[in-house]
C-alpha cells in the first residue's frame, strides 16, 4: 500500500482477478459498471425443466381424480372436506390419502418454485424466503433490466482485458470466465440508467473531453454530470429563445401574408425538430408544444403587434395615429 506524501493520498492495489475487478466495479460512483451476465439460455432451460415437472405432477393429479370418480361415498369425503382429507392422510395405514397428500405438497412446492411471489417479498425479501426460487418472477425481473451502453461496455472491456497502450492485453478472470463479456445480448446493468434526451447523449458521446473531470491510469475517464447538465440547460434556453423571439422579430418585418404563413410553417417545423431532438418529450407532448408555439405566432400576426413596420413611427389611419 504505497503512500503519496506529496498529495496525501493512499493508493490501494489489488491482486489481478476477482479482487481487482470487484474494486473497479465498486469504485464507479454512477454504478454504471455493475455489468453481469443474465444467462438467458440457462434461465429458459430451467423454466422448461420446471414446466415439465409441473406437467408430470398435473398428470398424476388428474389420474388420482379419475380414481376418485370410482371411489365410495365415504372415500369421496376427502375430495370435499380439507380437514377430513388432512386427518386421513396423517394416519399411517391410510396409504391412499397419504399418496394424494404427497402429490398436493409436491405441487405446492413446485408451484412456489415456478411462479409464486409473495406480497411481502415485493417490498423487502425476507431472509427465510430466499431460495424459494420464484423462477418466473426472477426471470421477468432479469428481462426488465436494460443492457449497458456501448461506451460503458467498451470501457469495462478495456479494464477487464487490461488494455494499456500497445502492451499485450489479457483477461482479468481466467478459465471459462474469460469470455463473460463476449455475448453482448446477454449482458445487463443493475443500475437503471437515466432516460436522457438526445442532446445529452450527443454531447456525452461526441464531446466527452469537455466534461472530463478525472482520468485514471486505466483507459477511461470520469465525466462531470453536473457540468454536462448545465451545458444542456444553457443550450435548451438559447434554442427556445431563438425560436420564439427570432420568429417574432422576423414576422414583425414581413408584410406579405403569404410569406408570413410560410414563415410560421417553417418555424413550427423547426420548433418540432428541436423539441424532438434536444428533449425527451413524447410524441403527444411534441404535438401539444407545436400547437402552442404555432398559436403564439398566429396570435402575434393577427394582433396589433403584427402590424407592418412601415406603420411604426407616425403613420395615420383615419383620425387615429399609431405611435
mmCIF file of C-alpha atoms in Angstrom:
data_model
loop_
_atom_site.group_PDB
_atom_site.id
_atom_site.type_symbol
_atom_site.label_atom_id
_atom_site.label_comp_id
_atom_site.label_asym_id
_atom_site.label_seq_id
_atom_site.Cartn_x
_atom_site.Cartn_y
_atom_site.Cartn_z
ATOM 1 C CA UNK A 1 0.000 0.000 0.000
ATOM 2 C CA UNK A 2 2.265 2.819 -1.208
ATOM 3 C CA UNK A 3 1.533 6.313 0.044
ATOM 4 C CA UNK A 4 1.976 9.512 -1.962
ATOM 5 C CA UNK A 5 3.166 12.028 0.616
ATOM 6 C CA UNK A 6 3.041 14.948 -1.790
ATOM 7 C CA UNK A 7 -0.691 14.614 -2.469
ATOM 8 C CA UNK A 8 -1.532 12.954 0.858
ATOM 9 C CA UNK A 9 -3.463 10.171 -0.839
ATOM 10 C CA UNK A 10 -3.334 6.444 -0.336
ATOM 11 C CA UNK A 11 -3.344 4.154 -3.353
ATOM 12 C CA UNK A 12 -4.590 0.643 -2.740
ATOM 13 C CA UNK A 13 -3.528 -2.050 -5.178
ATOM 14 C CA UNK A 14 -5.417 -5.291 -5.594
ATOM 15 C CA UNK A 15 -4.401 -8.645 -6.953
ATOM 16 C CA UNK A 16 -5.424 -9.121 -10.579
ATOM 17 C CA UNK A 17 -8.548 -11.226 -10.655
ATOM 18 C CA UNK A 18 -11.733 -11.080 -8.634
ATOM 19 C CA UNK A 19 -10.276 -8.580 -6.090
ATOM 20 C CA UNK A 20 -9.218 -6.013 -8.718
ATOM 21 C CA UNK A 21 -12.398 -6.390 -10.822
ATOM 22 C CA UNK A 22 -14.667 -6.081 -7.786
ATOM 23 C CA UNK A 23 -12.751 -2.981 -6.645
ATOM 24 C CA UNK A 24 -13.169 -1.397 -10.080
ATOM 25 C CA UNK A 25 -16.928 -2.027 -10.131
ATOM 26 C CA UNK A 26 -17.305 -0.647 -6.599
ATOM 27 C CA UNK A 27 -15.214 2.449 -7.404
ATOM 28 C CA UNK A 28 -17.647 3.664 -10.078
ATOM 29 C CA UNK A 29 -19.660 6.480 -8.494
ATOM 30 C CA UNK A 30 -22.505 6.129 -11.014
ATOM 31 C CA UNK A 31 -22.531 2.316 -10.617
ATOM 32 C CA UNK A 32 -22.918 2.004 -14.373
ATOM 33 C CA UNK A 33 -20.187 -0.675 -14.429
ATOM 34 C CA UNK A 34 -22.311 -3.151 -12.455
ATOM 35 C CA UNK A 35 -22.437 -5.342 -15.575
ATOM 36 C CA UNK A 36 -23.233 -9.050 -15.316
ATOM 37 C CA UNK A 37 -24.474 -11.964 -17.393
ATOM 38 C CA UNK A 38 -28.197 -12.695 -17.498
ATOM 39 C CA UNK A 39 -27.765 -16.321 -18.613
ATOM 40 C CA UNK A 40 -30.835 -16.313 -20.844
ATOM 41 C CA UNK A 41 -30.245 -19.816 -22.162
ATOM 42 C CA UNK A 42 -29.844 -21.345 -18.717
ATOM 43 C CA UNK A 43 -32.855 -19.461 -17.360
ATOM 44 C CA UNK A 44 -35.024 -20.598 -20.236
ATOM 45 C CA UNK A 45 -33.874 -24.179 -19.762
ATOM 46 C CA UNK A 46 -34.553 -24.031 -16.044
ATOM 47 C CA UNK A 47 -38.100 -22.819 -16.692
ATOM 48 C CA UNK A 48 -38.628 -25.588 -19.238
ATOM 49 C CA UNK A 49 -37.496 -28.173 -16.684
ATOM 50 C CA UNK A 50 -39.806 -26.758 -14.014
ATOM 51 C CA UNK A 51 -42.642 -26.620 -16.509
ATOM 52 C CA UNK A 52 -42.152 -30.288 -17.408
ATOM 53 C CA UNK A 53 -42.074 -31.277 -13.739
ATOM 54 C CA UNK A 54 -45.374 -29.492 -13.182
ATOM 55 C CA UNK A 55 -46.900 -31.196 -16.218
ATOM 56 C CA UNK A 56 -45.919 -34.572 -14.731
ATOM 57 C CA UNK A 57 -47.470 -33.618 -11.402
ATOM 58 C CA UNK A 58 -50.592 -32.407 -13.179
ATOM 59 C CA UNK A 59 -50.907 -35.762 -14.930
ATOM 60 C CA UNK A 60 -50.551 -37.597 -11.596
ATOM 61 C CA UNK A 61 -53.219 -35.361 -10.045
ATOM 62 C CA UNK A 62 -55.582 -35.998 -12.960
ATOM 63 C CA UNK A 63 -55.058 -39.741 -12.641
ATOM 64 C CA UNK A 64 -55.917 -39.613 -8.926
ATOM 65 C CA UNK A 65 -59.038 -37.599 -9.721
ATOM 66 C CA UNK A 66 -60.148 -40.287 -12.165
ATOM 67 C CA UNK A 67 -59.709 -42.891 -9.439
ATOM 68 C CA UNK A 68 -61.822 -40.790 -7.069
ATOM 69 C CA UNK A 69 -64.704 -40.880 -9.562
ATOM 70 C CA UNK A 70 -64.978 -44.631 -8.937
ATOM 71 C CA UNK A 71 -64.428 -44.353 -5.163
ATOM 72 C CA UNK A 72 -67.052 -44.991 -2.498
ATOM 73 C CA UNK A 73 -69.109 -42.199 -0.992
ATOM 74 C CA UNK A 74 -67.080 -42.406 2.199
ATOM 75 C CA UNK A 75 -63.786 -42.068 0.347
ATOM 76 C CA UNK A 76 -65.119 -39.103 -1.664
ATOM 77 C CA UNK A 77 -65.427 -37.065 1.527
ATOM 78 C CA UNK A 78 -61.700 -36.358 1.260
ATOM 79 C CA UNK A 79 -62.308 -34.551 -2.034
ATOM 80 C CA UNK A 80 -64.770 -32.130 -0.401
ATOM 81 C CA UNK A 81 -63.533 -31.530 3.142
ATOM 82 C CA UNK A 82 -59.920 -30.462 3.775
ATOM 83 C CA UNK A 83 -59.991 -31.433 7.437
ATOM 84 C CA UNK A 84 -61.183 -34.949 6.594
ATOM 85 C CA UNK A 85 -58.504 -35.214 3.914
ATOM 86 C CA UNK A 86 -55.811 -33.946 6.288
ATOM 87 C CA UNK A 87 -56.847 -36.275 9.121
ATOM 88 C CA UNK A 88 -56.949 -39.364 6.929
ATOM 89 C CA UNK A 89 -53.601 -38.544 5.332
ATOM 90 C CA UNK A 90 -51.989 -38.312 8.780
ATOM 91 C CA UNK A 91 -52.864 -41.928 9.571
ATOM 92 C CA UNK A 92 -50.087 -44.417 8.937
ATOM 93 C CA UNK A 93 -52.322 -47.129 7.496
ATOM 94 C CA UNK A 94 -54.175 -44.871 5.002
ATOM 95 C CA UNK A 95 -51.872 -45.213 2.007
ATOM 96 C CA UNK A 96 -54.489 -43.887 -0.437
ATOM 97 C CA UNK A 97 -54.816 -40.467 1.206
ATOM 98 C CA UNK A 98 -51.112 -40.234 2.039
ATOM 99 C CA UNK A 99 -50.272 -40.589 -1.648
ATOM 100 C CA UNK A 100 -52.731 -37.848 -2.554
ATOM 101 C CA UNK A 101 -51.388 -35.535 0.156
ATOM 102 C CA UNK A 102 -47.837 -36.132 -1.071
ATOM 103 C CA UNK A 103 -48.870 -35.047 -4.578
ATOM 104 C CA UNK A 104 -50.566 -31.915 -3.188
ATOM 105 C CA UNK A 105 -47.467 -30.869 -1.242
ATOM 106 C CA UNK A 106 -45.165 -31.591 -4.158
ATOM 107 C CA UNK A 107 -47.326 -29.470 -6.464
ATOM 108 C CA UNK A 108 -47.388 -26.691 -3.878
ATOM 109 C CA UNK A 109 -43.601 -26.597 -3.563
ATOM 110 C CA UNK A 110 -43.024 -26.807 -7.295
ATOM 111 C CA UNK A 111 -45.562 -24.037 -7.990
ATOM 112 C CA UNK A 112 -43.842 -21.886 -5.393
ATOM 113 C CA UNK A 113 -40.539 -22.522 -7.116
ATOM 114 C CA UNK A 114 -42.056 -21.844 -10.529
ATOM 115 C CA UNK A 115 -44.262 -18.814 -10.100
ATOM 116 C CA UNK A 116 -45.222 -17.790 -6.563
ATOM 117 C CA UNK A 117 -44.163 -14.315 -5.421
ATOM 118 C CA UNK A 118 -45.425 -13.307 -2.003
ATOM 119 C CA UNK A 119 -46.637 -9.768 -1.402
ATOM 120 C CA UNK A 120 -44.077 -9.373 1.381
ATOM 121 C CA UNK A 121 -41.192 -10.063 -0.938
ATOM 122 C CA UNK A 122 -42.409 -7.296 -3.238
ATOM 123 C CA UNK A 123 -41.470 -4.815 -0.523
ATOM 124 C CA UNK A 124 -38.426 -6.424 1.009
ATOM 125 C CA UNK A 125 -37.467 -10.106 0.654
ATOM 126 C CA UNK A 126 -37.396 -11.938 3.945
ATOM 127 C CA UNK A 127 -34.275 -13.952 4.755
ATOM 128 C CA UNK A 128 -36.329 -17.128 5.051
ATOM 129 C CA UNK A 129 -37.922 -16.531 1.613
ATOM 130 C CA UNK A 130 -34.601 -16.514 -0.225
ATOM 131 C CA UNK A 131 -34.033 -19.761 -2.059
ATOM 132 C CA UNK A 132 -37.678 -20.448 -2.814
ATOM 133 C CA UNK A 133 -36.862 -19.969 -6.470
ATOM 134 C CA UNK A 134 -39.752 -17.956 -7.842
ATOM 135 C CA UNK A 135 -38.319 -18.597 -11.270
ATOM 136 C CA UNK A 136 -40.958 -16.836 -13.345
ATOM 137 C CA UNK A 137 -40.735 -13.567 -11.398
ATOM 138 C CA UNK A 138 -36.950 -13.686 -11.229
ATOM 139 C CA UNK A 139 -36.752 -14.250 -14.972
ATOM 140 C CA UNK A 140 -39.187 -11.396 -15.553
ATOM 141 C CA UNK A 141 -37.030 -9.125 -13.382
ATOM 142 C CA UNK A 142 -33.891 -10.040 -15.297
ATOM 143 C CA UNK A 143 -35.579 -9.430 -18.644
ATOM 144 C CA UNK A 144 -36.701 -5.973 -17.498
ATOM 145 C CA UNK A 145 -33.105 -4.885 -16.785
ATOM 146 C CA UNK A 146 -31.504 -2.860 -19.567
ATOM 147 C CA UNK A 147 -28.199 -3.638 -21.282
ATOM 148 C CA UNK A 148 -25.206 -1.377 -20.634
ATOM 149 C CA UNK A 149 -24.480 1.478 -23.000
ATOM 150 C CA UNK A 150 -21.943 0.822 -25.740
ATOM 151 C CA UNK A 151 -19.455 3.343 -24.299
ATOM 152 C CA UNK A 152 -19.709 1.901 -20.780
ATOM 153 C CA UNK A 153 -19.308 -1.633 -22.108
ATOM 154 C CA UNK A 154 -16.274 -0.620 -24.143
ATOM 155 C CA UNK A 155 -14.628 0.936 -21.072
ATOM 156 C CA UNK A 156 -15.481 -2.111 -18.960
ATOM 157 C CA UNK A 157 -13.987 -4.425 -21.576
ATOM 158 C CA UNK A 158 -10.788 -2.390 -21.710
ATOM 159 C CA UNK A 159 -10.416 -2.710 -17.960
ATOM 160 C CA UNK A 160 -11.378 -6.390 -17.954
ATOM 161 C CA UNK A 161 -8.841 -7.216 -20.680
ATOM 162 C CA UNK A 162 -6.201 -4.878 -19.155
ATOM 163 C CA UNK A 163 -5.781 -2.834 -22.327
ATOM 164 C CA UNK A 164 -2.959 -0.310 -21.800
ATOM 165 C CA UNK A 165 -1.305 1.361 -24.753
ATOM 166 C CA UNK A 166 0.437 -1.039 -27.089
ATOM 167 C CA UNK A 167 1.102 -3.698 -24.499
ATOM 168 C CA UNK A 168 -0.338 -7.198 -24.621
ATOM 169 C CA UNK A 169 -3.807 -7.493 -23.134
ATOM 170 C CA UNK A 170 -5.055 -10.376 -21.019
ATOM 171 C CA UNK A 171 -8.398 -11.118 -19.311
ATOM 172 C CA UNK A 172 -8.680 -10.360 -15.612
ATOM 173 C CA UNK A 173 -10.522 -13.619 -14.957
ATOM 174 C CA UNK A 174 -9.273 -16.952 -16.195
ATOM 175 C CA UNK A 175 -10.882 -20.178 -17.348
ATOM 176 C CA UNK A 176 -14.341 -20.007 -18.856
ATOM 177 C CA UNK A 177 -14.885 -16.652 -17.112
ATOM 178 C CA UNK A 178 -12.501 -15.023 -19.581
ATOM 179 C CA UNK A 179 -15.357 -14.877 -22.107
ATOM 180 C CA UNK A 180 -18.111 -13.492 -19.863
ATOM 181 C CA UNK A 181 -18.313 -10.261 -21.883
ATOM 182 C CA UNK A 182 -18.387 -11.871 -25.337
ATOM 183 C CA UNK A 183 -22.173 -12.237 -25.627
ATOM 184 C CA UNK A 184 -23.373 -8.620 -25.706
ATOM 185 C CA UNK A 185 -27.054 -9.579 -25.883
ATOM 186 C CA UNK A 186 -26.788 -11.471 -22.587
ATOM 187 C CA UNK A 187 -25.321 -8.597 -20.554
ATOM 188 C CA UNK A 188 -27.296 -6.389 -18.159
ATOM 189 C CA UNK A 189 -26.513 -3.487 -15.875
ATOM 190 C CA UNK A 190 -28.011 -3.446 -12.391
ATOM 191 C CA UNK A 191 -28.100 0.338 -12.218
ATOM 192 C CA UNK A 192 -31.017 1.685 -14.229
ATOM 193 C CA UNK A 193 -29.717 4.413 -16.496
ATOM 194 C CA UNK A 194 -31.471 7.766 -16.531
ATOM 195 C CA UNK A 195 -33.684 8.431 -19.523
ATOM 196 C CA UNK A 196 -31.511 11.001 -21.273
ATOM 197 C CA UNK A 197 -32.598 13.343 -24.021
ATOM 198 C CA UNK A 198 -30.860 13.152 -27.389
ATOM 199 C CA UNK A 199 -28.840 16.314 -26.833
ATOM 200 C CA UNK A 200 -27.315 14.965 -23.617
ATOM 201 C CA UNK A 201 -26.498 11.678 -25.316
ATOM 202 C CA UNK A 202 -24.960 13.511 -28.285
ATOM 203 C CA UNK A 203 -22.716 15.664 -26.097
ATOM 204 C CA UNK A 204 -21.730 12.728 -23.902
ATOM 205 C CA UNK A 205 -20.669 10.553 -26.825
ATOM 206 C CA UNK A 206 -19.107 13.073 -29.196
ATOM 207 C CA UNK A 207 -17.710 15.748 -26.849
ATOM 208 C CA UNK A 208 -16.649 13.859 -23.695
ATOM 209 C CA UNK A 209 -13.434 15.857 -23.350
ATOM 210 C CA UNK A 210 -15.465 18.975 -22.490
ATOM 211 C CA UNK A 211 -16.852 17.302 -19.371
ATOM 212 C CA UNK A 212 -13.954 15.123 -18.235
ATOM 213 C CA UNK A 213 -13.109 15.743 -14.578
ATOM 214 C CA UNK A 214 -10.860 12.825 -13.653
ATOM 215 C CA UNK A 215 -8.551 10.472 -15.503
ATOM 216 C CA UNK A 216 -7.073 7.252 -14.211
ATOM 217 C CA UNK A 217 -4.205 5.027 -15.205
ATOM 218 C CA UNK A 218 -6.788 2.840 -16.906
ATOM 219 C CA UNK A 219 -8.114 3.631 -20.424
ATOM 220 C CA UNK A 220 -11.137 5.501 -19.089
ATOM 221 C CA UNK A 221 -12.145 8.842 -17.596
ATOM 222 C CA UNK A 222 -14.938 10.205 -15.416
ATOM 223 C CA UNK A 223 -17.401 12.769 -16.790
ATOM 224 C CA UNK A 224 -18.936 15.548 -14.688
ATOM 225 C CA UNK A 225 -22.681 15.030 -14.874
ATOM 226 C CA UNK A 226 -23.280 18.440 -13.289
ATOM 227 C CA UNK A 227 -21.266 20.233 -15.952
ATOM 228 C CA UNK A 228 -22.989 18.269 -18.695
ATOM 229 C CA UNK A 229 -26.464 19.116 -17.381
ATOM 230 C CA UNK A 230 -25.575 22.814 -17.095
ATOM 231 C CA UNK A 231 -24.435 22.918 -20.724
ATOM 232 C CA UNK A 232 -27.581 21.121 -21.875
ATOM 233 C CA UNK A 233 -29.759 23.556 -19.918
ATOM 234 C CA UNK A 234 -27.970 26.555 -21.477
ATOM 235 C CA UNK A 235 -28.399 25.131 -24.986
ATOM 236 C CA UNK A 236 -32.094 24.485 -24.353
ATOM 237 C CA UNK A 237 -32.646 28.064 -23.162
ATOM 238 C CA UNK A 238 -30.796 29.518 -26.157
ATOM 239 C CA UNK A 239 -32.667 27.371 -28.669
ATOM 240 C CA UNK A 240 -36.042 28.192 -27.120
ATOM 241 C CA UNK A 241 -35.257 31.922 -27.057
ATOM 242 C CA UNK A 242 -34.039 31.978 -30.657
ATOM 243 C CA UNK A 243 -37.043 30.073 -31.968
ATOM 244 C CA UNK A 244 -39.548 32.287 -30.148
ATOM 245 C CA UNK A 245 -38.090 35.785 -30.273
ATOM 246 C CA UNK A 246 -36.344 35.201 -33.587
ATOM 247 C CA UNK A 247 -39.616 34.168 -35.178
ATOM 248 C CA UNK A 248 -41.446 37.167 -33.730
ATOM 249 C CA UNK A 249 -38.707 39.556 -34.885
ATOM 250 C CA UNK A 250 -38.752 38.062 -38.371
ATOM 251 C CA UNK A 251 -42.539 38.142 -38.711
ATOM 252 C CA UNK A 252 -42.636 41.740 -37.494
ATOM 253 C CA UNK A 253 -40.762 42.989 -40.549
ATOM 254 C CA UNK A 254 -42.505 40.810 -43.153
ATOM 255 C CA UNK A 255 -45.534 42.425 -44.807
ATOM 256 C CA UNK A 256 -46.652 39.724 -47.250
ATOM 257 C CA UNK A 257 -49.351 37.481 -45.808
ATOM 258 C CA UNK A 258 -48.176 34.523 -47.902
ATOM 259 C CA UNK A 259 -44.619 34.907 -46.650
ATOM 260 C CA UNK A 260 -45.856 35.142 -43.067
ATOM 261 C CA UNK A 261 -47.771 31.866 -43.414
ATOM 262 C CA UNK A 262 -44.702 30.244 -44.883
ATOM 263 C CA UNK A 263 -42.516 31.537 -42.058
ATOM 264 C CA UNK A 264 -44.989 30.301 -39.434
ATOM 265 C CA UNK A 265 -44.970 26.849 -41.034
ATOM 266 C CA UNK A 266 -41.168 26.827 -41.256
ATOM 267 C CA UNK A 267 -40.623 27.980 -37.688
ATOM 268 C CA UNK A 268 -43.171 25.436 -36.417
ATOM 269 C CA UNK A 269 -41.368 22.621 -38.230
ATOM 270 C CA UNK A 270 -38.027 23.829 -36.829
ATOM 271 C CA UNK A 271 -39.554 24.003 -33.355
ATOM 272 C CA UNK A 272 -40.891 20.438 -33.653
ATOM 273 C CA UNK A 273 -37.495 19.172 -34.789
ATOM 274 C CA UNK A 274 -35.740 20.891 -31.881
ATOM 275 C CA UNK A 275 -38.240 19.617 -29.323
ATOM 276 C CA UNK A 276 -37.890 16.100 -30.683
ATOM 277 C CA UNK A 277 -34.094 16.168 -30.789
ATOM 278 C CA UNK A 278 -32.969 18.135 -27.740
ATOM 279 C CA UNK A 279 -35.621 16.940 -25.282
ATOM 280 C CA UNK A 280 -37.105 13.609 -24.254
ATOM 281 C CA UNK A 281 -40.683 14.691 -24.931
ATOM 282 C CA UNK A 282 -43.186 12.059 -26.018
ATOM 283 C CA UNK A 283 -44.939 12.274 -29.365
ATOM 284 C CA UNK A 284 -48.112 13.597 -27.784
ATOM 285 C CA UNK A 285 -46.129 16.258 -25.921
ATOM 286 C CA UNK A 286 -44.421 17.310 -29.153
ATOM 287 C CA UNK A 287 -47.820 17.839 -30.789
ATOM 288 C CA UNK A 288 -49.071 19.910 -27.853
ATOM 289 C CA UNK A 289 -45.923 22.050 -27.775
ATOM 290 C CA UNK A 290 -46.070 22.663 -31.534
ATOM 291 C CA UNK A 291 -49.728 23.646 -31.349
ATOM 292 C CA UNK A 292 -48.995 26.136 -28.559
ATOM 293 C CA UNK A 293 -45.987 27.550 -30.434
ATOM 294 C CA UNK A 294 -47.954 27.978 -33.659
ATOM 295 C CA UNK A 295 -50.811 29.593 -31.726
ATOM 296 C CA UNK A 296 -48.436 32.185 -30.279
ATOM 297 C CA UNK A 297 -47.152 33.093 -33.744
ATOM 298 C CA UNK A 298 -50.654 33.267 -35.227
ATOM 299 C CA UNK A 299 -51.870 35.489 -32.395
ATOM 300 C CA UNK A 300 -48.873 37.746 -32.903
ATOM 301 C CA UNK A 301 -49.502 38.053 -36.647
ATOM 302 C CA UNK A 302 -53.232 38.666 -36.282
ATOM 303 C CA UNK A 303 -52.905 41.104 -33.369
ATOM 304 C CA UNK A 304 -51.802 44.720 -33.147
ATOM 305 C CA UNK A 305 -48.178 43.656 -32.610
ATOM 306 C CA UNK A 306 -48.208 42.159 -36.080
ATOM 307 C CA UNK A 307 -48.814 45.453 -37.869
ATOM 308 C CA UNK A 308 -46.260 46.131 -40.545
ATOM 309 C CA UNK A 309 -43.151 48.024 -39.540
ATOM 310 C CA UNK A 310 -43.987 50.633 -42.175
ATOM 311 C CA UNK A 311 -46.730 51.899 -39.858
ATOM 312 C CA UNK A 312 -44.323 52.392 -36.968
ATOM 313 C CA UNK A 313 -43.277 55.920 -36.094
ATOM 314 C CA UNK A 314 -46.311 58.020 -37.010
ATOM 315 C CA UNK A 315 -48.324 56.583 -39.881
ATOM 316 C CA UNK A 316 -52.001 57.523 -39.707
ATOM 317 C CA UNK A 317 -55.242 55.732 -40.441
ATOM 318 C CA UNK A 318 -58.289 57.985 -40.473
ATOM 319 C CA UNK A 319 -58.299 60.078 -37.327
ATOM 320 C CA UNK A 320 -56.017 57.694 -35.408
ATOM 321 C CA UNK A 321 -52.276 57.881 -35.133
ATOM 322 C CA UNK A 322 -50.181 54.764 -34.430
ATOM 323 C CA UNK A 323 -47.115 55.567 -32.374
#
